[in-house]
């Protein structure tokens, strides 16, 4: 059995990696849009990027060399900020909360410049939440707005559920 590729190739910025992916996915989107319509094309791109994000997150988690945590997530998050790709303002950082605003997003700027603003939220923004699914199910994400979709900033809210924490739904047996 072959080894999975690394979660992120060394010496390649995440911004460059996303540009390479977007160049191909932009063409796929246009072909799908012409043959199946905009809604189906957006669904396909969104589904593909979601799967990629979860897979990449699982590889990052495997590479931590131990249990994942909010801190291990924060440690790797600098990859997305390299090359001044994101300008962030941290609002709160504890063992269970990581809250910040992105006040400049070069990913959004790049997708707009590439003519991919229509699907930029699928190429990058949706990854922020789906990454948590693959990285650690105790890592939760919430956001109400993004620069990509016209807001002044993106409001990132990560929380980490403590061991043994239960929600009302899980206590009540709801699915």
PDB file of C-alpha atoms in Angstrom:
ATOM      1  CA  UNK A   1       0.000   0.000   0.000  1.00  0.00           C
ATOM      2  CA  UNK A   2       1.396   3.397  -0.941  1.00  0.00           C
ATOM      3  CA  UNK A   3       1.757   6.265   1.492  1.00  0.00           C
ATOM      4  CA  UNK A   4      -0.729   9.127   1.135  1.00  0.00           C
ATOM      5  CA  UNK A   5       0.747  12.360  -0.141  1.00  0.00           C
ATOM      6  CA  UNK A   6       1.754  14.910   2.479  1.00  0.00           C
ATOM      7  CA  UNK A   7      -1.014  17.153   3.728  1.00  0.00           C
ATOM      8  CA  UNK A   8       0.813  20.099   2.227  1.00  0.00           C
ATOM      9  CA  UNK A   9       3.922  20.066   0.022  1.00  0.00           C
ATOM     10  CA  UNK A  10       6.911  21.830   1.532  1.00  0.00           C
ATOM     11  CA  UNK A  11       8.074  25.013  -0.180  1.00  0.00           C
ATOM     12  CA  UNK A  12       4.638  25.717  -1.673  1.00  0.00           C
ATOM     13  CA  UNK A  13       2.484  28.408  -0.173  1.00  0.00           C
ATOM     14  CA  UNK A  14      -1.186  27.652   0.387  1.00  0.00           C
ATOM     15  CA  UNK A  15      -2.009  30.693  -1.739  1.00  0.00           C
ATOM     16  CA  UNK A  16      -0.056  29.227  -4.657  1.00  0.00           C
ATOM     17  CA  UNK A  17      -1.624  25.817  -4.107  1.00  0.00           C
ATOM     18  CA  UNK A  18      -5.122  27.346  -4.186  1.00  0.00           C
ATOM     19  CA  UNK A  19      -4.260  29.256  -7.387  1.00  0.00           C
ATOM     20  CA  UNK A  20      -3.175  26.029  -9.109  1.00  0.00           C
ATOM     21  CA  UNK A  21      -6.353  24.260  -7.978  1.00  0.00           C
ATOM     22  CA  UNK A  22      -8.519  27.192  -9.050  1.00  0.00           C
ATOM     23  CA  UNK A  23      -7.017  27.298 -12.540  1.00  0.00           C
ATOM     24  CA  UNK A  24      -8.208  23.736 -13.177  1.00  0.00           C
ATOM     25  CA  UNK A  25     -11.464  23.933 -11.246  1.00  0.00           C
ATOM     26  CA  UNK A  26     -12.410  27.131 -13.076  1.00  0.00           C
ATOM     27  CA  UNK A  27     -12.308  25.248 -16.371  1.00  0.00           C
ATOM     28  CA  UNK A  28     -14.238  22.317 -14.910  1.00  0.00           C
ATOM     29  CA  UNK A  29     -16.846  24.746 -13.604  1.00  0.00           C
ATOM     30  CA  UNK A  30     -17.288  26.383 -17.016  1.00  0.00           C
ATOM     31  CA  UNK A  31     -17.628  23.009 -18.781  1.00  0.00           C
ATOM     32  CA  UNK A  32     -20.161  21.777 -16.227  1.00  0.00           C
ATOM     33  CA  UNK A  33     -22.085  25.050 -16.335  1.00  0.00           C
ATOM     34  CA  UNK A  34     -22.372  24.810 -20.145  1.00  0.00           C
ATOM     35  CA  UNK A  35     -23.473  21.181 -20.108  1.00  0.00           C
ATOM     36  CA  UNK A  36     -25.492  20.902 -16.883  1.00  0.00           C
ATOM     37  CA  UNK A  37     -26.345  24.443 -15.783  1.00  0.00           C
ATOM     38  CA  UNK A  38     -24.995  26.779 -13.126  1.00  0.00           C
ATOM     39  CA  UNK A  39     -26.642  25.098 -10.140  1.00  0.00           C
ATOM     40  CA  UNK A  40     -25.315  21.617 -11.009  1.00  0.00           C
ATOM     41  CA  UNK A  41     -21.865  23.042 -11.751  1.00  0.00           C
ATOM     42  CA  UNK A  42     -21.714  24.840  -8.413  1.00  0.00           C
ATOM     43  CA  UNK A  43     -22.898  21.701  -6.621  1.00  0.00           C
ATOM     44  CA  UNK A  44     -20.209  19.570  -8.283  1.00  0.00           C
ATOM     45  CA  UNK A  45     -17.414  22.051  -7.521  1.00  0.00           C
ATOM     46  CA  UNK A  46     -18.631  22.464  -3.949  1.00  0.00           C
ATOM     47  CA  UNK A  47     -18.810  18.709  -3.401  1.00  0.00           C
ATOM     48  CA  UNK A  48     -15.346  18.109  -4.881  1.00  0.00           C
ATOM     49  CA  UNK A  49     -13.710  20.852  -2.808  1.00  0.00           C
ATOM     50  CA  UNK A  50     -15.493  19.647   0.329  1.00  0.00           C
ATOM     51  CA  UNK A  51     -14.132  16.126  -0.164  1.00  0.00           C
ATOM     52  CA  UNK A  52     -10.653  17.492  -0.830  1.00  0.00           C
ATOM     53  CA  UNK A  53     -10.782  19.624   2.304  1.00  0.00           C
ATOM     54  CA  UNK A  54     -11.819  16.743   4.546  1.00  0.00           C
ATOM     55  CA  UNK A  55      -9.161  14.476   3.041  1.00  0.00           C
ATOM     56  CA  UNK A  56      -6.449  17.101   3.447  1.00  0.00           C
ATOM     57  CA  UNK A  57      -7.536  17.723   7.043  1.00  0.00           C
ATOM     58  CA  UNK A  58      -7.286  14.014   7.842  1.00  0.00           C
ATOM     59  CA  UNK A  59      -3.739  13.999   6.484  1.00  0.00           C
ATOM     60  CA  UNK A  60      -2.844  17.063   8.572  1.00  0.00           C
ATOM     61  CA  UNK A  61      -4.282  15.339  11.654  1.00  0.00           C
ATOM     62  CA  UNK A  62      -2.279  12.177  10.937  1.00  0.00           C
ATOM     63  CA  UNK A  63       0.890  14.254  10.622  1.00  0.00           C
ATOM     64  CA  UNK A  64       0.506  15.845  14.078  1.00  0.00           C
ATOM     65  CA  UNK A  65       2.192  12.799  15.578  1.00  0.00           C
ATOM     66  CA  UNK A  66      -0.247  12.694  18.455  1.00  0.00           C
ATOM     67  CA  UNK A  67      -3.727  13.754  19.417  1.00  0.00           C
ATOM     68  CA  UNK A  68      -5.179  16.809  17.727  1.00  0.00           C
ATOM     69  CA  UNK A  69      -6.309  19.852  19.676  1.00  0.00           C
ATOM     70  CA  UNK A  70      -7.253  23.441  19.145  1.00  0.00           C
ATOM     71  CA  UNK A  71      -3.589  24.352  19.648  1.00  0.00           C
ATOM     72  CA  UNK A  72      -2.401  21.871  17.012  1.00  0.00           C
ATOM     73  CA  UNK A  73      -4.937  23.410  14.641  1.00  0.00           C
ATOM     74  CA  UNK A  74      -3.733  26.932  15.465  1.00  0.00           C
ATOM     75  CA  UNK A  75      -0.152  25.791  14.857  1.00  0.00           C
ATOM     76  CA  UNK A  76      -0.875  24.688  11.289  1.00  0.00           C
ATOM     77  CA  UNK A  77      -3.136  27.645  10.508  1.00  0.00           C
ATOM     78  CA  UNK A  78      -0.079  29.770   9.805  1.00  0.00           C
ATOM     79  CA  UNK A  79       0.164  27.921   6.478  1.00  0.00           C
ATOM     80  CA  UNK A  80      -2.942  29.757   5.262  1.00  0.00           C
ATOM     81  CA  UNK A  81      -1.491  33.082   6.363  1.00  0.00           C
ATOM     82  CA  UNK A  82       1.920  32.778   4.665  1.00  0.00           C
ATOM     83  CA  UNK A  83       2.820  35.296   1.954  1.00  0.00           C
ATOM     84  CA  UNK A  84       0.491  37.743   3.727  1.00  0.00           C
ATOM     85  CA  UNK A  85      -2.433  35.763   2.311  1.00  0.00           C
ATOM     86  CA  UNK A  86      -4.578  36.712   5.309  1.00  0.00           C
ATOM     87  CA  UNK A  87      -4.446  39.688   7.602  1.00  0.00           C
ATOM     88  CA  UNK A  88      -6.111  38.649  10.833  1.00  0.00           C
ATOM     89  CA  UNK A  89      -7.067  40.335  14.070  1.00  0.00           C
ATOM     90  CA  UNK A  90      -7.275  37.841  16.944  1.00  0.00           C
ATOM     91  CA  UNK A  91     -10.167  38.578  19.297  1.00  0.00           C
ATOM     92  CA  UNK A  92      -9.790  35.652  21.721  1.00  0.00           C
ATOM     93  CA  UNK A  93      -7.506  32.663  22.092  1.00  0.00           C
ATOM     94  CA  UNK A  94      -7.923  30.123  24.885  1.00  0.00           C
ATOM     95  CA  UNK A  95      -7.667  26.341  25.164  1.00  0.00           C
ATOM     96  CA  UNK A  96     -11.226  26.057  23.821  1.00  0.00           C
ATOM     97  CA  UNK A  97     -11.791  29.211  21.741  1.00  0.00           C
ATOM     98  CA  UNK A  98      -9.986  30.736  18.782  1.00  0.00           C
ATOM     99  CA  UNK A  99     -11.805  33.824  17.556  1.00  0.00           C
ATOM    100  CA  UNK A 100     -10.474  36.171  14.917  1.00  0.00           C
ATOM    101  CA  UNK A 101     -11.478  38.382  12.029  1.00  0.00           C
ATOM    102  CA  UNK A 102      -9.873  38.310   8.614  1.00  0.00           C
ATOM    103  CA  UNK A 103      -9.624  41.916   7.509  1.00  0.00           C
ATOM    104  CA  UNK A 104      -7.773  41.236   4.260  1.00  0.00           C
ATOM    105  CA  UNK A 105      -8.030  38.085   2.185  1.00  0.00           C
ATOM    106  CA  UNK A 106      -5.697  37.620  -0.752  1.00  0.00           C
ATOM    107  CA  UNK A 107      -7.532  34.403  -1.606  1.00  0.00           C
ATOM    108  CA  UNK A 108     -10.679  36.430  -2.336  1.00  0.00           C
ATOM    109  CA  UNK A 109      -8.619  38.997  -4.235  1.00  0.00           C
ATOM    110  CA  UNK A 110      -6.989  36.234  -6.280  1.00  0.00           C
ATOM    111  CA  UNK A 111     -10.267  34.529  -7.214  1.00  0.00           C
ATOM    112  CA  UNK A 112     -11.778  37.862  -8.233  1.00  0.00           C
ATOM    113  CA  UNK A 113      -8.719  38.660 -10.374  1.00  0.00           C
ATOM    114  CA  UNK A 114      -8.955  35.204 -11.982  1.00  0.00           C
ATOM    115  CA  UNK A 115     -12.604  35.815 -12.877  1.00  0.00           C
ATOM    116  CA  UNK A 116     -13.718  33.153 -10.377  1.00  0.00           C
ATOM    117  CA  UNK A 117     -15.535  35.377  -7.896  1.00  0.00           C
ATOM    118  CA  UNK A 118     -18.751  33.473  -8.581  1.00  0.00           C
ATOM    119  CA  UNK A 119     -17.264  30.294  -7.083  1.00  0.00           C
ATOM    120  CA  UNK A 120     -14.559  31.702  -4.796  1.00  0.00           C
ATOM    121  CA  UNK A 121     -16.640  30.869  -1.730  1.00  0.00           C
ATOM    122  CA  UNK A 122     -16.687  27.233  -2.876  1.00  0.00           C
ATOM    123  CA  UNK A 123     -12.965  27.154  -3.630  1.00  0.00           C
ATOM    124  CA  UNK A 124     -11.834  28.524  -0.262  1.00  0.00           C
ATOM    125  CA  UNK A 125     -14.454  29.760   2.184  1.00  0.00           C
ATOM    126  CA  UNK A 126     -16.370  26.493   2.514  1.00  0.00           C
ATOM    127  CA  UNK A 127     -13.088  24.740   3.350  1.00  0.00           C
ATOM    128  CA  UNK A 128     -12.879  26.552   6.675  1.00  0.00           C
ATOM    129  CA  UNK A 129     -15.733  24.552   8.169  1.00  0.00           C
ATOM    130  CA  UNK A 130     -15.268  21.266   6.345  1.00  0.00           C
ATOM    131  CA  UNK A 131     -11.603  21.151   7.359  1.00  0.00           C
ATOM    132  CA  UNK A 132     -12.771  20.736  10.959  1.00  0.00           C
ATOM    133  CA  UNK A 133     -14.751  17.619  10.014  1.00  0.00           C
ATOM    134  CA  UNK A 134     -11.628  15.845   8.829  1.00  0.00           C
ATOM    135  CA  UNK A 135      -9.180  17.294  11.341  1.00  0.00           C
ATOM    136  CA  UNK A 136     -10.990  16.690  14.626  1.00  0.00           C
ATOM    137  CA  UNK A 137     -14.746  16.266  15.211  1.00  0.00           C
ATOM    138  CA  UNK A 138     -14.411  18.222  18.486  1.00  0.00           C
ATOM    139  CA  UNK A 139     -13.300  21.291  16.497  1.00  0.00           C
ATOM    140  CA  UNK A 140     -16.343  23.393  15.592  1.00  0.00           C
ATOM    141  CA  UNK A 141     -16.565  26.383  13.293  1.00  0.00           C
ATOM    142  CA  UNK A 142     -19.010  29.249  12.849  1.00  0.00           C
ATOM    143  CA  UNK A 143     -18.944  32.281  10.593  1.00  0.00           C
ATOM    144  CA  UNK A 144     -21.627  34.755   9.572  1.00  0.00           C
ATOM    145  CA  UNK A 145     -19.894  36.688   6.786  1.00  0.00           C
ATOM    146  CA  UNK A 146     -16.992  36.649   4.335  1.00  0.00           C
ATOM    147  CA  UNK A 147     -15.023  39.156   2.335  1.00  0.00           C
ATOM    148  CA  UNK A 148     -15.503  36.869  -0.677  1.00  0.00           C
ATOM    149  CA  UNK A 149     -19.227  37.491  -0.525  1.00  0.00           C
ATOM    150  CA  UNK A 150     -18.904  41.250  -0.009  1.00  0.00           C
ATOM    151  CA  UNK A 151     -18.503  41.764   3.751  1.00  0.00           C
ATOM    152  CA  UNK A 152     -15.885  44.067   5.257  1.00  0.00           C
ATOM    153  CA  UNK A 153     -14.298  41.120   7.080  1.00  0.00           C
ATOM    154  CA  UNK A 154     -14.686  37.405   7.750  1.00  0.00           C
ATOM    155  CA  UNK A 155     -15.622  36.480  11.324  1.00  0.00           C
ATOM    156  CA  UNK A 156     -13.959  33.180  12.221  1.00  0.00           C
ATOM    157  CA  UNK A 157     -15.185  31.480  15.399  1.00  0.00           C
ATOM    158  CA  UNK A 158     -13.540  28.173  16.296  1.00  0.00           C
ATOM    159  CA  UNK A 159     -14.400  26.286  19.456  1.00  0.00           C
ATOM    160  CA  UNK A 160     -13.090  23.025  20.821  1.00  0.00           C
ATOM    161  CA  UNK A 161     -15.419  20.738  22.739  1.00  0.00           C
ATOM    162  CA  UNK A 162     -13.959  19.365  25.942  1.00  0.00           C
ATOM    163  CA  UNK A 163     -13.628  15.614  26.394  1.00  0.00           C
ATOM    164  CA  UNK A 164     -16.957  14.129  27.387  1.00  0.00           C
ATOM    165  CA  UNK A 165     -18.937  17.242  26.462  1.00  0.00           C
ATOM    166  CA  UNK A 166     -22.423  16.486  25.233  1.00  0.00           C
ATOM    167  CA  UNK A 167     -24.975  18.572  23.473  1.00  0.00           C
ATOM    168  CA  UNK A 168     -28.668  18.703  24.305  1.00  0.00           C
ATOM    169  CA  UNK A 169     -29.396  16.801  21.085  1.00  0.00           C
ATOM    170  CA  UNK A 170     -27.001  13.952  21.940  1.00  0.00           C
ATOM    171  CA  UNK A 171     -28.344  13.727  25.510  1.00  0.00           C
ATOM    172  CA  UNK A 172     -31.911  13.630  24.214  1.00  0.00           C
ATOM    173  CA  UNK A 173     -31.078  10.966  21.633  1.00  0.00           C
ATOM    174  CA  UNK A 174     -31.820  13.226  18.680  1.00  0.00           C
ATOM    175  CA  UNK A 175     -29.999  12.649  15.421  1.00  0.00           C
TER     176      UNK A 175
END
